[in-house]
Each structure stands twice: as C-alpha cells, then as structure tokens.
Tab-separated table of C-alpha atoms in Angstrom:
chain	number	residue	atom	x	y	z
A	12	ASP	CA	-10.748	-27.439	-19.621
A	13	ALA	CA	-12.497	-26.496	-22.842
A	14	TYR	CA	-14.602	-29.635	-22.664
A	15	TRP	CA	-15.949	-28.897	-19.166
A	16	VAL	CA	-16.519	-25.174	-19.889
A	17	SER	CA	-18.436	-26.160	-23.023
A	18	LEU	CA	-20.472	-28.692	-21.112
A	19	CYS	CA	-21.394	-26.242	-18.351
A	20	LYS	CA	-22.369	-23.670	-20.973
A	21	LYS	CA	-25.316	-25.873	-21.947
A	22	THR	CA	-26.864	-24.978	-18.550
A	23	TRP	CA	-26.753	-21.275	-19.337
A	24	ASN	CA	-29.798	-19.443	-20.566
A	25	THR	CA	-29.944	-16.255	-22.633
A	26	ASP	CA	-31.283	-14.311	-19.656
A	27	ASP	CA	-28.243	-15.365	-17.606
A	28	GLY	CA	-25.903	-13.268	-19.780
A	29	LEU	CA	-22.399	-14.390	-20.524
A	30	GLN	CA	-21.221	-17.657	-19.021
A	31	LYS	CA	-19.177	-16.928	-15.844
A	32	ILE	CA	-16.204	-18.977	-14.784
A	33	HIS	CA	-13.453	-18.719	-12.121
A	34	TYR	CA	-9.904	-19.130	-13.430
A	35	SER	CA	-6.772	-19.826	-11.386
A	36	GLN	CA	-3.290	-21.290	-11.817
A	37	GLN	CA	-1.556	-23.640	-9.426
A	38	ASN	CA	1.147	-22.307	-7.161
A	39	GLU	CA	3.834	-24.866	-7.842
A	40	SER	CA	5.524	-24.404	-4.470
A	41	LYS	CA	2.415	-25.018	-2.380
A	42	ARG	CA	-0.192	-27.707	-1.916
A	43	ALA	CA	-2.649	-28.595	-4.719
A	44	GLY	CA	-5.370	-26.003	-5.182
A	45	SER	CA	-3.218	-23.074	-3.874
A	46	HIS	CA	-3.542	-20.046	-6.158
A	47	SER	CA	-0.476	-18.628	-7.891
A	48	GLU	CA	0.987	-15.271	-6.870
A	49	THR	CA	0.339	-13.917	-10.403
A	50	ILE	CA	-1.257	-15.149	-13.604
A	51	ASN	CA	1.181	-16.404	-16.261
A	52	VAL	CA	0.133	-14.534	-19.305
A	53	ASN	CA	1.051	-17.103	-21.879
A	54	GLU	CA	-0.751	-19.857	-20.029
A	55	PHE	CA	-3.824	-17.670	-19.653
A	56	ILE	CA	-3.841	-16.705	-23.387
A	57	ALA	CA	-3.655	-20.388	-24.316
A	58	PHE	CA	-6.623	-21.179	-22.012
A	59	TYR	CA	-8.609	-18.170	-23.277
A	60	ASN	CA	-8.253	-19.199	-26.919
A	61	SER	CA	-9.096	-22.830	-26.146
A	62	VAL	CA	-12.476	-21.861	-24.569
A	63	GLN	CA	-13.305	-18.991	-26.955
A	64	GLY	CA	-12.936	-16.594	-24.027
A	65	GLU	CA	-14.581	-13.585	-25.774
A	66	ASP	CA	-17.947	-15.237	-24.970
A	67	ILE	CA	-17.142	-15.881	-21.279
A	68	ASP	CA	-16.952	-13.639	-18.215
A	69	ILE	CA	-13.735	-14.788	-16.517
A	70	MET	CA	-12.962	-14.019	-12.844
A	71	LEU	CA	-9.315	-14.476	-11.884
A	72	GLU	CA	-8.456	-16.201	-8.646
A	73	VAL	CA	-4.905	-14.979	-7.899
A	74	LYS	CA	-2.864	-13.446	-5.110
A	75	ASP	CA	-2.022	-10.114	-6.888
A	76	LYS	CA	-5.653	-9.439	-7.935
A	77	ASN	CA	-5.797	-6.280	-9.990
A	78	LEU	CA	-2.236	-6.572	-11.324
A	79	SER	CA	-3.077	-9.808	-13.129
A	80	ALA	CA	-6.479	-8.507	-14.203
A	81	VAL	CA	-4.872	-5.489	-15.919
A	82	LYS	CA	-2.190	-7.764	-17.434
A	83	CYS	CA	-4.780	-10.072	-18.972
A	84	ILE	CA	-7.075	-7.217	-20.176
A	85	ASN	CA	-4.187	-5.418	-21.828
A	86	SER	CA	-2.903	-8.637	-23.479
A	87	LEU	CA	-6.321	-9.317	-24.997
A	88	SER	CA	-7.360	-5.738	-25.785
A	89	PRO	CA	-8.577	-5.117	-29.342
A	90	VAL	CA	-7.286	-1.579	-28.948
A	91	LYS	CA	-3.539	-1.925	-29.552
A	92	ALA	CA	-2.377	1.355	-28.012
A	93	ILE	CA	1.260	1.456	-26.905
A	94	ASN	CA	0.420	4.052	-24.247
A	95	LYS	CA	-1.274	1.319	-22.244
A	96	LEU	CA	1.957	-0.484	-21.880
A	97	GLU	CA	3.913	2.738	-21.262
A	98	LYS	CA	1.541	3.462	-18.376
A	99	GLU	CA	2.107	-0.030	-17.034
A	100	TRP	CA	5.856	0.343	-17.385
A	101	SER	CA	5.779	3.495	-15.265
A	102	LYS	CA	4.478	1.293	-12.436
A	103	TYR	CA	6.731	-1.721	-12.964
A	104	LYS	CA	10.001	-0.227	-14.068
A	105	TYR	CA	11.868	0.040	-10.771
A	106	SER	CA	10.544	-3.358	-9.599
A	107	VAL	CA	11.923	-4.938	-12.729
A	108	LEU	CA	15.238	-2.997	-12.510
A	109	GLU	CA	15.575	-4.231	-8.890
A	110	LYS	CA	15.413	-7.811	-10.114
A	111	SER	CA	16.993	-7.718	-13.607
A	112	LYS	CA	18.840	-5.046	-15.510
A	113	GLN	CA	18.595	-7.232	-18.560
A	114	GLY	CA	14.832	-7.409	-18.303
A	115	TYR	CA	14.641	-3.631	-17.732
A	116	ASP	CA	16.685	-3.071	-20.987
A	117	GLU	CA	14.584	-5.589	-22.921
A	118	ILE	CA	11.381	-3.787	-22.134
A	119	ARG	CA	12.813	-0.384	-22.953
A	120	GLN	CA	13.705	-1.851	-26.301
A	121	LEU	CA	10.273	-3.352	-26.769
A	122	LEU	CA	8.580	-0.018	-26.193
A	123	LYS	CA	10.644	1.961	-28.635
A	124	ASN	CA	8.399	1.168	-31.618
A	125	LYS	CA	5.265	3.188	-31.076
A	126	ASN	CA	3.444	1.423	-33.887
A	127	GLU	CA	3.563	-1.972	-32.297
A	128	TYR	CA	1.765	-3.453	-29.268
A	129	PRO	CA	3.955	-6.242	-27.756
A	130	ALA	CA	1.751	-6.800	-24.750
A	131	VAL	CA	2.357	-10.502	-24.240
A	132	GLU	CA	6.117	-10.132	-24.716
A	133	PHE	CA	6.101	-7.107	-22.309
A	134	TYR	CA	4.432	-9.087	-19.525
A	135	THR	CA	6.429	-12.175	-20.199
A	136	VAL	CA	9.650	-10.248	-19.593
A	137	ILE	CA	8.209	-8.805	-16.368
A	138	GLU	CA	7.191	-12.240	-15.143
A	139	HIS	CA	10.631	-13.699	-15.834
A	140	ALA	CA	12.323	-10.713	-14.067
A	141	MET	CA	10.157	-10.992	-10.984
A	142	LEU	CA	11.057	-14.621	-10.515
A	143	LYS	CA	14.760	-13.859	-10.148
A	144	GLU	CA	16.513	-14.029	-6.798
A	145	GLU	CA	17.396	-10.800	-5.051
A	146	SER	CA	20.709	-9.427	-6.344
A	147	PRO	CA	22.311	-6.678	-4.224
A	148	GLY	CA	23.859	-5.063	-7.277
A	149	ASN	CA	20.489	-4.832	-9.155
A	150	ALA	CA	18.584	-3.867	-6.022
A	151	LEU	CA	20.981	-1.104	-5.090
A	152	ASN	CA	20.942	0.201	-8.670
A	153	ALA	CA	17.088	0.495	-8.524
A	154	ALA	CA	17.239	2.064	-5.083
A	155	LEU	CA	19.717	4.718	-6.286
A	156	HIS	CA	17.375	5.523	-9.229
A	157	VAL	CA	14.582	6.016	-6.731
A	158	TRP	CA	16.767	8.066	-4.406
A	159	GLY	CA	17.449	10.365	-7.340
A	160	TYR	CA	13.872	11.723	-7.221
A	161	PHE	CA	14.551	13.515	-3.913
A	162	LYS	CA	18.271	13.552	-3.280
A	163	GLU	CA	18.504	17.285	-4.052
A	164	ALA	CA	15.642	18.140	-1.658
A	165	ALA	CA	16.715	15.745	1.065
A	166	GLN	CA	18.104	17.131	4.301
A	167	GLU	CA	21.731	16.342	5.260
A	168	ASN	CA	20.703	13.802	7.904
A	169	GLU	CA	18.485	12.050	5.373
A	170	LYS	CA	21.358	11.928	2.882
A	171	THR	CA	23.638	10.560	5.573
A	172	ASN	CA	21.078	7.934	6.611
A	173	PHE	CA	20.419	6.708	3.073
A	174	LEU	CA	24.144	6.558	2.148
A	175	ALA	CA	24.886	4.640	5.376
A	176	LEU	CA	22.003	2.288	4.850
A	177	SER	CA	22.782	1.599	1.177
A	178	SER	CA	26.401	0.932	2.104
A	179	ALA	CA	25.291	-1.435	4.893
A	180	TYR	CA	22.948	-3.252	2.486
A	181	GLN	CA	25.738	-3.622	-0.077
A	182	ASN	CA	27.949	-5.253	2.607
A	183	GLY	CA	25.243	-7.489	4.025
A	184	GLY	CA	24.570	-5.404	7.129
A	185	ALA	CA	21.073	-4.279	6.263
A	186	THR	CA	18.080	-5.726	4.446
A	187	LEU	CA	16.551	-4.505	1.202
A	188	ALA	CA	13.189	-4.079	2.966
A	189	ARG	CA	14.755	-1.720	5.475
A	190	MET	CA	16.316	0.420	2.711
A	191	LYS	CA	13.007	0.554	0.868
A	192	ARG	CA	11.132	1.605	3.982
A	193	LEU	CA	13.434	4.658	4.204
A	194	LEU	CA	12.818	5.418	0.518
A	195	PHE	CA	9.079	5.082	0.992
A	196	ARG	CA	9.062	7.562	3.859
A	197	LEU	CA	11.091	10.023	1.799
A	198	ALA	CA	8.752	9.518	-1.211
A	199	GLU	CA	5.826	10.368	1.000
A	200	LYS	CA	7.553	13.317	2.594
A	201	TYR	CA	8.548	14.855	-0.754
A	202	SER	CA	5.289	13.964	-2.504
A	203	GLN	CA	6.762	11.827	-5.209
A	204	GLU	CA	3.506	10.571	-6.601
A	205	TYR	CA	5.146	8.871	-9.583
A	206	LEU	CA	6.981	6.576	-7.141
A	207	LEU	CA	4.047	6.163	-4.770
A	208	ASP	CA	1.765	5.113	-7.660
A	209	SER	CA	4.336	2.555	-8.811
A	210	TYR	CA	4.676	-0.996	-7.645
A	211	TYR	CA	8.225	-0.506	-6.347
A	212	PHE	CA	7.156	-0.470	-2.706
A	213	ASP	CA	4.626	-3.259	-3.138
A	214	LEU	CA	6.322	-6.009	-5.126
C-alpha cells in the first residue's frame, strides 16, 4: 500500500493540496471488495503509519461512516484529552454492555485514570465486544439499565408491558429488537436525550 500511495503522490502538485486517498477494509464475510461494517482501529493505525498519513487526506469507505471517522480521528489526535473518550463512552456504553459485561468493565477501568489517553485500547475493546453473539443475559442487563431512566415516570401499563416483554425475551418468546423498540418509544416519550443521543438503538 505504501508503495502505491507514494507512487501516486508524484502526480500531485502543490496547488492540489494534500494528497487524497480512499481507504477501506475488506468485509471478510462478503465478496472481495465489500466494505467492512466498521474500521478496525489497529489495522488503520498500522496503515496510517506506513504511508505517513499526517500528509494525506484520507476518506474512509465503511458502512458505519461517522462512527469510524470519529474513532480514527480520536485515535490519532495530538490532543490527548480523556473527555473525548468519556463523550464517546456515553454513546457506546449500553451497546457494549448489551454484548459484553467484561468489555463494559474493561472500559470503565481504562477511563479511571484521567491523565492517560488510551484511545486505541478503548476502541479495540469496543470492537471486540461488538463482534460477540447476542447473549440474553447481557442484553437484558443493558435493557434494564436503560429502563431505569424512566421506570419511575412510566405509567402502569408501560411497566406491565416492559416487564412482560423482558420476561418473554428471557424465555425466548420475544426478540431483542422488539424490546428495544419499546424502550425507544419510551425514551422519546420521556425525552431521555442521553439515551437518544447514544448508539444503543442504532447498533
């Protein structure tokens, strides 16, 4: 890759600005040339370093678009501010908890030291968590955390519906998507912007 990028750079003039390239990763479960669902941060960092990426304008070709863009920007940022990762965690936390309690705990531990900036480690844990198969125990745990944002305000019929649906999901009688649709409607009804701004209902 570095060889071809370097070769193409010779066609660039000063007036053209930074060299521009498109970057993608192969989706291993699809035909050759299919873009991955997300950018693997370690693979991207290795590529970036190999082509001296600070002198190149890189456009990502990936299914999750801005999520991967923010991931890569934060991982390469010269400003090592932990609040960037804390803001990202507020969006990812319940999606990670839904997939992996271990991953959730690992990230909480990573973010404890406010003087460090473990961006690559942070995103690596998220990537590993999101690859895990659905686990009813983990998914229900996350759903109950989300339910906690409005369980006091919820009407009796809403409480009954959620408890019945969560029980049905636990016993294989309802899907996770159905349970999350109910939680999404309640988050909208009770204006829980923290949840609506998160990735819980999207990932």
